[in-house]
């Protein structure tokens, strides 16, 4: 192993590994900074600066040039007994490479005799240093010499000198046999220590006789073993630690462990993710992360999600989603620029989600960064939280082939019970009777046109009963020496639950490769994932049609399943639309790591993501009645293509050293460049000669084209200083300067930062001696200022946009928006305090966090009077919002015996938001000082008037009446908060021998708009079916009920209903608990596997969204939208094997 | 050998850092100067050439046709909605929730007409264009045309705003901060501004029709000086300035080379001589009235169907409008199209009459006429009658009646003439740009007419309904704006 340090000036010690003064620090440090703690060496400030100099150099010169220089250089030289200095002079002359070394080192050199012709420089150097006391390393065009061995100890420790015995030697490996570099080895009695080298080897001097050595490594369980002086060729294998505290957490530009993280990060690993048979990984982490609220807006595969991290720091409409980073690239996790046309999937997928195009099976871990310490380093982009998704990477180990296949069905989720024909007609007749009207010509459901004994269950007819899904993946991975690889393929197919079939299918291929030089100075990782998806489900959600069609209306389908047009119209004409969406998603990541010296890491991460899609939407004549003459002229075909391309480049340098004896200092500095382009184009054709030509929209009678390209860029520089003293006290400082194209040139840059500290009090002697039941305890706090830029692009600039149509032979322009040149960064001041405490060897582990975030200078789309020409303007509001809350987490191992274990995890979040200072610019009625910003002002509802049967409201003057005219905003006196009051989840895992069972429950306590509150028209008019709740409607004076009288009168079914929709009556407690996931897995025994010649095999049953406990039955309490397919119930069975 | 350490001495170290830093920082600022999205043009670039300014102004004209009160959107088209609101149209499909509040005269703040928001958006575009043209540093060769068109459009929009809403906030710049807290300006003051704008347009615009490149054209899509004059005549009529109205009408009517009444079946022909100013539908569309009232609906509809449910034709001519025609009126024959619903055993045949002024099913076959010569004759007739020029008024009325194949008017005094003119306007100008609604209001006959018409439609009329409600959101955002009384 090479030990080279060209920057060393005075210290005579070359190898630090046997400096006893460093023992403790090193051992501790082995925990600190990930898997490579080789840099733990004493350094003075000068060296730090020197190293930073190199850092700058490498950052700018670029890493790509570094690795291979010298290999192609050749030397031709012949001579006898040449002085080393002569040889090096020749090298310099022939190759331009300079040589430098520590003072006096060359004086010890022996003369050499060589005769070489065109020998490569490295071979030549290898040849000439063979018998020299030094070795070499090439950095750039510099050859550095350093002493080969380090036998001298200075200053020697007294105890060490006393009874030195022969050294202990060995290798430290993981279970798979991969060497663990940087593991710490401590001899307890001798008080000596060392760190393993790149090949896992170590040499440790111990005192004469017996000693106990402790071997530890981050993320692995420590091992203690007795041995005697002179033990050699030991093989010490470390087991991977199951302790959460030692789990690696990916943080901004690096990683750490839960134990030593002063910030608030929750990590979910593939172990948890693979229990859920889901399309979108957000479903799998729902309810598992304190502070992260996830709401599925439609059950349709490929649909959208609302995600919000820690309440509503911003009061723009809708939550601003956290930044999602996939393998180093800022990922478009939200809605994609799919076609906005009414022929597109807007209504169907509710906008979709970019994460649908990332197979959960490819994800290794998800880290959710919450407090200022974790997020400030992302500057503006991290203002609303950060989610880092890391895909599976190649790991060392013997080659293996793993397969996983599951298949199953999805069935409809919870929906409201609708009235049948008898009930619907009874209410219709009653409505006419209430209005004193007779059945007329426009009442075909009652006047005999439609049979009154006909019942169509529209939901069943249109929404279908089940869909099939299948998922298969195959992974081949392995490693040899310094190179590891992984190749995997996935296929997924999800059927459409609705009557019109079609499916959402995708296939993906991924590879991951990491390699490096034998000395691990240079490392290179590359991974790529390409997913191609094909969605041909007709993008139409029939949920609303199923409700708003009279149950005795004529049948939609003929017995053969085709549409029945005999009545001249058909509510399901859209079923004959054709839709094809082919989406490709490439996520590629490359990282170059160079460690010129142990303390310094130079790294550049390049992430690339490209999601592109082709959508073809056909609207043939068959969507209209065959008798409709204009059908051909109205045929429509639209081709929409989009592409979202993101490049993130982040170079950084990290320098680690020990400082003040037991302290470890880590300094990181770097930058990040983001470049995103969103592009879409469209060809629309209207009026086709024949339906067969719809495949080519450009062949329409009228053809339109549209094109859009929007660039976005951001730039940031940051620095991180982290100091850990004696594994007890941690201080972390982050600073970032950010530039964003969302602001005008004078407001473009902002400075943000955070400070965090943690105290691991369980390391204190007092606790160790007197409270041994506390196995781990940490207090931490953080404070930071982060800036947000969550506003549309170019809102600062006055612009004109192209108007769609041409007028008099010319295309016109129109104003794009109200420009506000003074837009600037939002300010979020985030504070958090946390306590983490483990008892009884961490069998009980509790974490509690309190956070309080003050958001000011909010960027909002402020409603303005439409007299201004627009209804809103982007501005920095002077409002101040406080978001605070409690997040709790409890992890217990309830039972742990040889055959049976039961462990539980509970988490809960209690969020609050409060508008401390209402915006002064103009009034949004729902922003009430002192109230949450997630609420809404409503009219006070007093229930149904028992005398009249109408809704009764109290206006602002306190007058209760059955108002039949629209009550103005001023009469809204009641405030209801729609944000969850608390939410969380509970997971239980049981393992009995080979069988394991996992149950996951999620719960949410909140208020939401109920079914009746989402009905624009009350029951009474034709086709307005509704829930069976209406059977409780008011009928006679004196009736005490919660449902009003039915009516066909506009005032009653619309105006009174309008008041109701805007009243407290429209909102209900929609709290629920849901058995979100059950996973039952049987893992075959080792004996059986050996007989079957398999490495591993298990079979499993999984279920998703199995049962919902709620007092609210109107509709699914999660998506809260009766017009959209609710989250589906999924049942699957699968097998997983490793050859 | 340690001389080689030199390359890392402190001076060169500082030099390297400084060079890199300055290079990086300069690079960064430049890096953030990204291009605008492909569909956007910075305001500073939008007024740098005649071609660009023409695009801005064309945008304002184009927006009149792509959406808003003159467009084909039945939810906003003024003629359509005000026709349902008054006594011109009947709803052929009573269950349509969009039209029921108009038809039953039950407008409320729950669903205010979109005209307000839409017109202010268009006014912002015109105001910004005027600001931009006036502050442009470029030499604009056709500046007069561009400014003239802007003032014309602004005057036109405010004319419709005051007539629909009464007193309205008067915005004259593109600066939202100035516009966001305005109070309502009195109708009289708004009219002063309208007159000033249209007069300015009159001065700036050329006599001939121009195209977007300021070349003379036969296409009557862009306003010329006569269009401004015709609009001015209408504004004077509405404000009771009879002499001025007559003078302006004279100058249009006297230009008989350009403007001439055509036979009733030709009155709405593309770029015909009766047209003073017309709006083309959007590039890919048919004329809007054709889409709203005809769209290829057959003359005979199978039994059990209605024009509304089967063909999305929701509005037909009302019985009171049909009754207003004299039996031999050419206009009835050419401008009303019968559609018969076949009888069933239970129901007799029903005949609906749909407005038929626009009959071309071809894209670009006809344009929506906003100002035409027949109206100018009727404006002059009324102005003359008000000035007691009996024979002059009779002559103008008779020009219109003769063209309709009717004998001369028998009215011989001011009152008689005014009511004859009102009747003539009803049957000549039906379903055109809200004329009926405005005529009823400015002649103070609306309450009388509507008190009998509203109950027939299932509603009740109150005098406050002459003005439509304004968006409640604006009242919240701008406390200086009050809602129209009654809403």
PDB file of N, CA, C and O in Angstrom, chain A residues 417-428 452-458 549-552 1025-1028 1031:
ATOM      1  N   UNK A 417     -72.385   4.632  -1.642  1.00  0.00           N
ATOM      2  CA  UNK A 417     -73.470   3.787  -2.142  1.00  0.00           C
ATOM      3  C   UNK A 417     -74.490   4.698  -2.829  1.00  0.00           C
ATOM      4  O   UNK A 417     -74.981   5.654  -2.230  1.00  0.00           O
ATOM      5  N   UNK A 418     -74.795   4.387  -4.072  1.00  0.00           N
ATOM      6  CA  UNK A 418     -75.724   5.229  -4.828  1.00  0.00           C
ATOM      7  C   UNK A 418     -77.133   4.651  -4.773  1.00  0.00           C
ATOM      8  O   UNK A 418     -77.328   3.451  -4.558  1.00  0.00           O
ATOM      9  N   UNK A 419     -78.097   5.518  -5.059  1.00  0.00           N
ATOM     10  CA  UNK A 419     -79.486   5.059  -5.036  1.00  0.00           C
ATOM     11  C   UNK A 419     -79.779   4.186  -6.256  1.00  0.00           C
ATOM     12  O   UNK A 419     -79.248   4.423  -7.335  1.00  0.00           O
ATOM     13  N   UNK A 420     -80.660   3.231  -6.068  1.00  0.00           N
ATOM     14  CA  UNK A 420     -81.086   2.409  -7.203  1.00  0.00           C
ATOM     15  C   UNK A 420     -82.276   3.069  -7.884  1.00  0.00           C
ATOM     16  O   UNK A 420     -82.740   4.137  -7.467  1.00  0.00           O
ATOM     17  N   UNK A 421     -82.797   2.423  -8.901  1.00  0.00           N
ATOM     18  CA  UNK A 421     -83.868   3.041  -9.691  1.00  0.00           C
ATOM     19  C   UNK A 421     -85.073   3.404  -8.839  1.00  0.00           C
ATOM     20  O   UNK A 421     -85.597   4.517  -8.907  1.00  0.00           O
ATOM     21  N   UNK A 422     -85.477   2.443  -8.022  1.00  0.00           N
ATOM     22  CA  UNK A 422     -86.672   2.652  -7.206  1.00  0.00           C
ATOM     23  C   UNK A 422     -86.516   3.886  -6.318  1.00  0.00           C
ATOM     24  O   UNK A 422     -87.386   4.750  -6.237  1.00  0.00           O
ATOM     25  N   UNK A 423     -85.331   3.969  -5.679  1.00  0.00           N
ATOM     26  CA  UNK A 423     -85.085   5.079  -4.760  1.00  0.00           C
ATOM     27  C   UNK A 423     -84.964   6.398  -5.519  1.00  0.00           C
ATOM     28  O   UNK A 423     -85.511   7.425  -5.127  1.00  0.00           O
ATOM     29  N   UNK A 424     -84.248   6.339  -6.648  1.00  0.00           N
ATOM     30  CA  UNK A 424     -84.053   7.541  -7.446  1.00  0.00           C
ATOM     31  C   UNK A 424     -85.385   8.074  -7.949  1.00  0.00           C
ATOM     32  O   UNK A 424     -85.688   9.270  -7.858  1.00  0.00           O
ATOM     33  N   UNK A 425     -86.226   7.175  -8.466  1.00  0.00           N
ATOM     34  CA  UNK A 425     -87.511   7.611  -9.023  1.00  0.00           C
ATOM     35  C   UNK A 425     -88.445   8.121  -7.926  1.00  0.00           C
ATOM     36  O   UNK A 425     -89.176   9.089  -8.131  1.00  0.00           O
ATOM     37  N   UNK A 426     -88.365   7.498  -6.773  1.00  0.00           N
ATOM     38  CA  UNK A 426     -89.201   7.949  -5.666  1.00  0.00           C
ATOM     39  C   UNK A 426     -88.876   9.413  -5.344  1.00  0.00           C
ATOM     40  O   UNK A 426     -89.763  10.245  -5.185  1.00  0.00           O
ATOM     41  N   UNK A 427     -87.569   9.728  -5.322  1.00  0.00           N
ATOM     42  CA  UNK A 427     -87.178  11.098  -5.000  1.00  0.00           C
ATOM     43  C   UNK A 427     -87.499  12.066  -6.134  1.00  0.00           C
ATOM     44  O   UNK A 427     -87.842  13.219  -5.913  1.00  0.00           O
ATOM     45  N   UNK A 428     -87.399  11.589  -7.363  1.00  0.00           N
ATOM     46  CA  UNK A 428     -87.729  12.439  -8.508  1.00  0.00           C
ATOM     47  C   UNK A 428     -89.208  12.824  -8.470  1.00  0.00           C
ATOM     48  O   UNK A 428     -89.564  13.985  -8.661  1.00  0.00           O
ATOM     49  N   UNK A 452     -89.577   2.075 -15.851  1.00  0.00           N
ATOM     50  CA  UNK A 452     -89.307   2.453 -14.467  1.00  0.00           C
ATOM     51  C   UNK A 452     -88.824   1.283 -13.634  1.00  0.00           C
ATOM     52  O   UNK A 452     -88.504   1.444 -12.460  1.00  0.00           O
ATOM     53  N   UNK A 453     -88.798   0.098 -14.244  1.00  0.00           N
ATOM     54  CA  UNK A 453     -88.283  -1.040 -13.477  1.00  0.00           C
ATOM     55  C   UNK A 453     -86.893  -1.449 -13.970  1.00  0.00           C
ATOM     56  O   UNK A 453     -86.393  -2.498 -13.653  1.00  0.00           O
ATOM     57  N   UNK A 454     -86.327  -0.583 -14.792  1.00  0.00           N
ATOM     58  CA  UNK A 454     -84.988  -0.904 -15.304  1.00  0.00           C
ATOM     59  C   UNK A 454     -83.943  -0.361 -14.334  1.00  0.00           C
ATOM     60  O   UNK A 454     -84.042   0.767 -13.872  1.00  0.00           O
ATOM     61  N   UNK A 455     -82.982  -1.187 -13.999  1.00  0.00           N
ATOM     62  CA  UNK A 455     -81.929  -0.697 -13.110  1.00  0.00           C
ATOM     63  C   UNK A 455     -80.557  -0.984 -13.712  1.00  0.00           C
ATOM     64  O   UNK A 455     -80.211  -2.128 -14.005  1.00  0.00           O
ATOM     65  N   UNK A 456     -79.828   0.059 -13.935  1.00  0.00           N
ATOM     66  CA  UNK A 456     -78.439  -0.086 -14.376  1.00  0.00           C
ATOM     67  C   UNK A 456     -77.538   0.379 -13.244  1.00  0.00           C
ATOM     68  O   UNK A 456     -77.642   1.524 -12.811  1.00  0.00           O
ATOM     69  N   UNK A 457     -76.681  -0.504 -12.815  1.00  0.00           N
ATOM     70  CA  UNK A 457     -75.672  -0.089 -11.851  1.00  0.00           C
ATOM     71  C   UNK A 457     -74.518   0.507 -12.673  1.00  0.00           C
ATOM     72  O   UNK A 457     -73.629  -0.188 -13.137  1.00  0.00           O
ATOM     73  N   UNK A 458     -74.603   1.801 -12.877  1.00  0.00           N
ATOM     74  CA  UNK A 458     -73.644   2.443 -13.789  1.00  0.00           C
ATOM     75  C   UNK A 458     -72.211   2.281 -13.340  1.00  0.00           C
ATOM     76  O   UNK A 458     -71.305   2.152 -14.142  1.00  0.00           O
ATOM     77  N   UNK A 549     -76.015   9.892 -13.884  1.00  0.00           N
ATOM     78  CA  UNK A 549     -76.874   9.311 -14.912  1.00  0.00           C
ATOM     79  C   UNK A 549     -78.019   8.600 -14.197  1.00  0.00           C
ATOM     80  O   UNK A 549     -77.786   7.848 -13.255  1.00  0.00           O
ATOM     81  N   UNK A 550     -79.232   8.871 -14.657  1.00  0.00           N
ATOM     82  CA  UNK A 550     -80.381   8.226 -14.023  1.00  0.00           C
ATOM     83  C   UNK A 550     -80.221   6.710 -14.105  1.00  0.00           C
ATOM     84  O   UNK A 550     -79.862   6.199 -15.165  1.00  0.00           O
ATOM     85  N   UNK A 551     -80.503   6.002 -13.010  1.00  0.00           N
ATOM     86  CA  UNK A 551     -80.266   4.549 -13.044  1.00  0.00           C
ATOM     87  C   UNK A 551     -81.208   3.805 -13.993  1.00  0.00           C
ATOM     88  O   UNK A 551     -80.930   2.657 -14.332  1.00  0.00           O
ATOM     89  N   UNK A 552     -82.287   4.457 -14.437  1.00  0.00           N
ATOM     90  CA  UNK A 552     -83.131   3.755 -15.428  1.00  0.00           C
ATOM     91  C   UNK A 552     -82.937   4.337 -16.826  1.00  0.00           C
ATOM     92  O   UNK A 552     -83.751   4.104 -17.721  1.00  0.00           O
ATOM     93  N   UNK A1025     -78.318  11.610  -9.716  1.00  0.00           N
ATOM     94  CA  UNK A1025     -78.381  10.566  -8.706  1.00  0.00           C
ATOM     95  C   UNK A1025     -77.412  10.958  -7.583  1.00  0.00           C
ATOM     96  O   UNK A1025     -76.601  11.872  -7.749  1.00  0.00           O
ATOM     97  N   UNK A1026     -77.509  10.295  -6.475  1.00  0.00           N
ATOM     98  CA  UNK A1026     -76.613  10.611  -5.377  1.00  0.00           C
ATOM     99  C   UNK A1026     -76.568   9.441  -4.417  1.00  0.00           C
ATOM    100  O   UNK A1026     -77.017   8.346  -4.745  1.00  0.00           O
ATOM    101  N   UNK A1027     -76.023   9.700  -3.233  1.00  0.00           N
ATOM    102  CA  UNK A1027     -75.871   8.606  -2.280  1.00  0.00           C
ATOM    103  C   UNK A1027     -77.212   8.273  -1.621  1.00  0.00           C
ATOM    104  O   UNK A1027     -78.149   9.075  -1.642  1.00  0.00           O
ATOM    105  N   UNK A1028     -77.251   7.090  -1.039  1.00  0.00           N
ATOM    106  CA  UNK A1028     -78.473   6.667  -0.358  1.00  0.00           C
ATOM    107  C   UNK A1028     -78.753   7.501   0.877  1.00  0.00           C
ATOM    108  O   UNK A1028     -79.819   7.381   1.479  1.00  0.00           O
ATOM    109  N   UNK A1031     -82.064   9.220   1.113  1.00  0.00           N
ATOM    110  CA  UNK A1031     -83.318   8.597   1.535  1.00  0.00           C
ATOM    111  C   UNK A1031     -83.793   9.189   2.864  1.00  0.00           C
ATOM    112  O   UNK A1031     -84.950   9.076   3.218  1.00  0.00           O
TER     113      UNK A1031
END
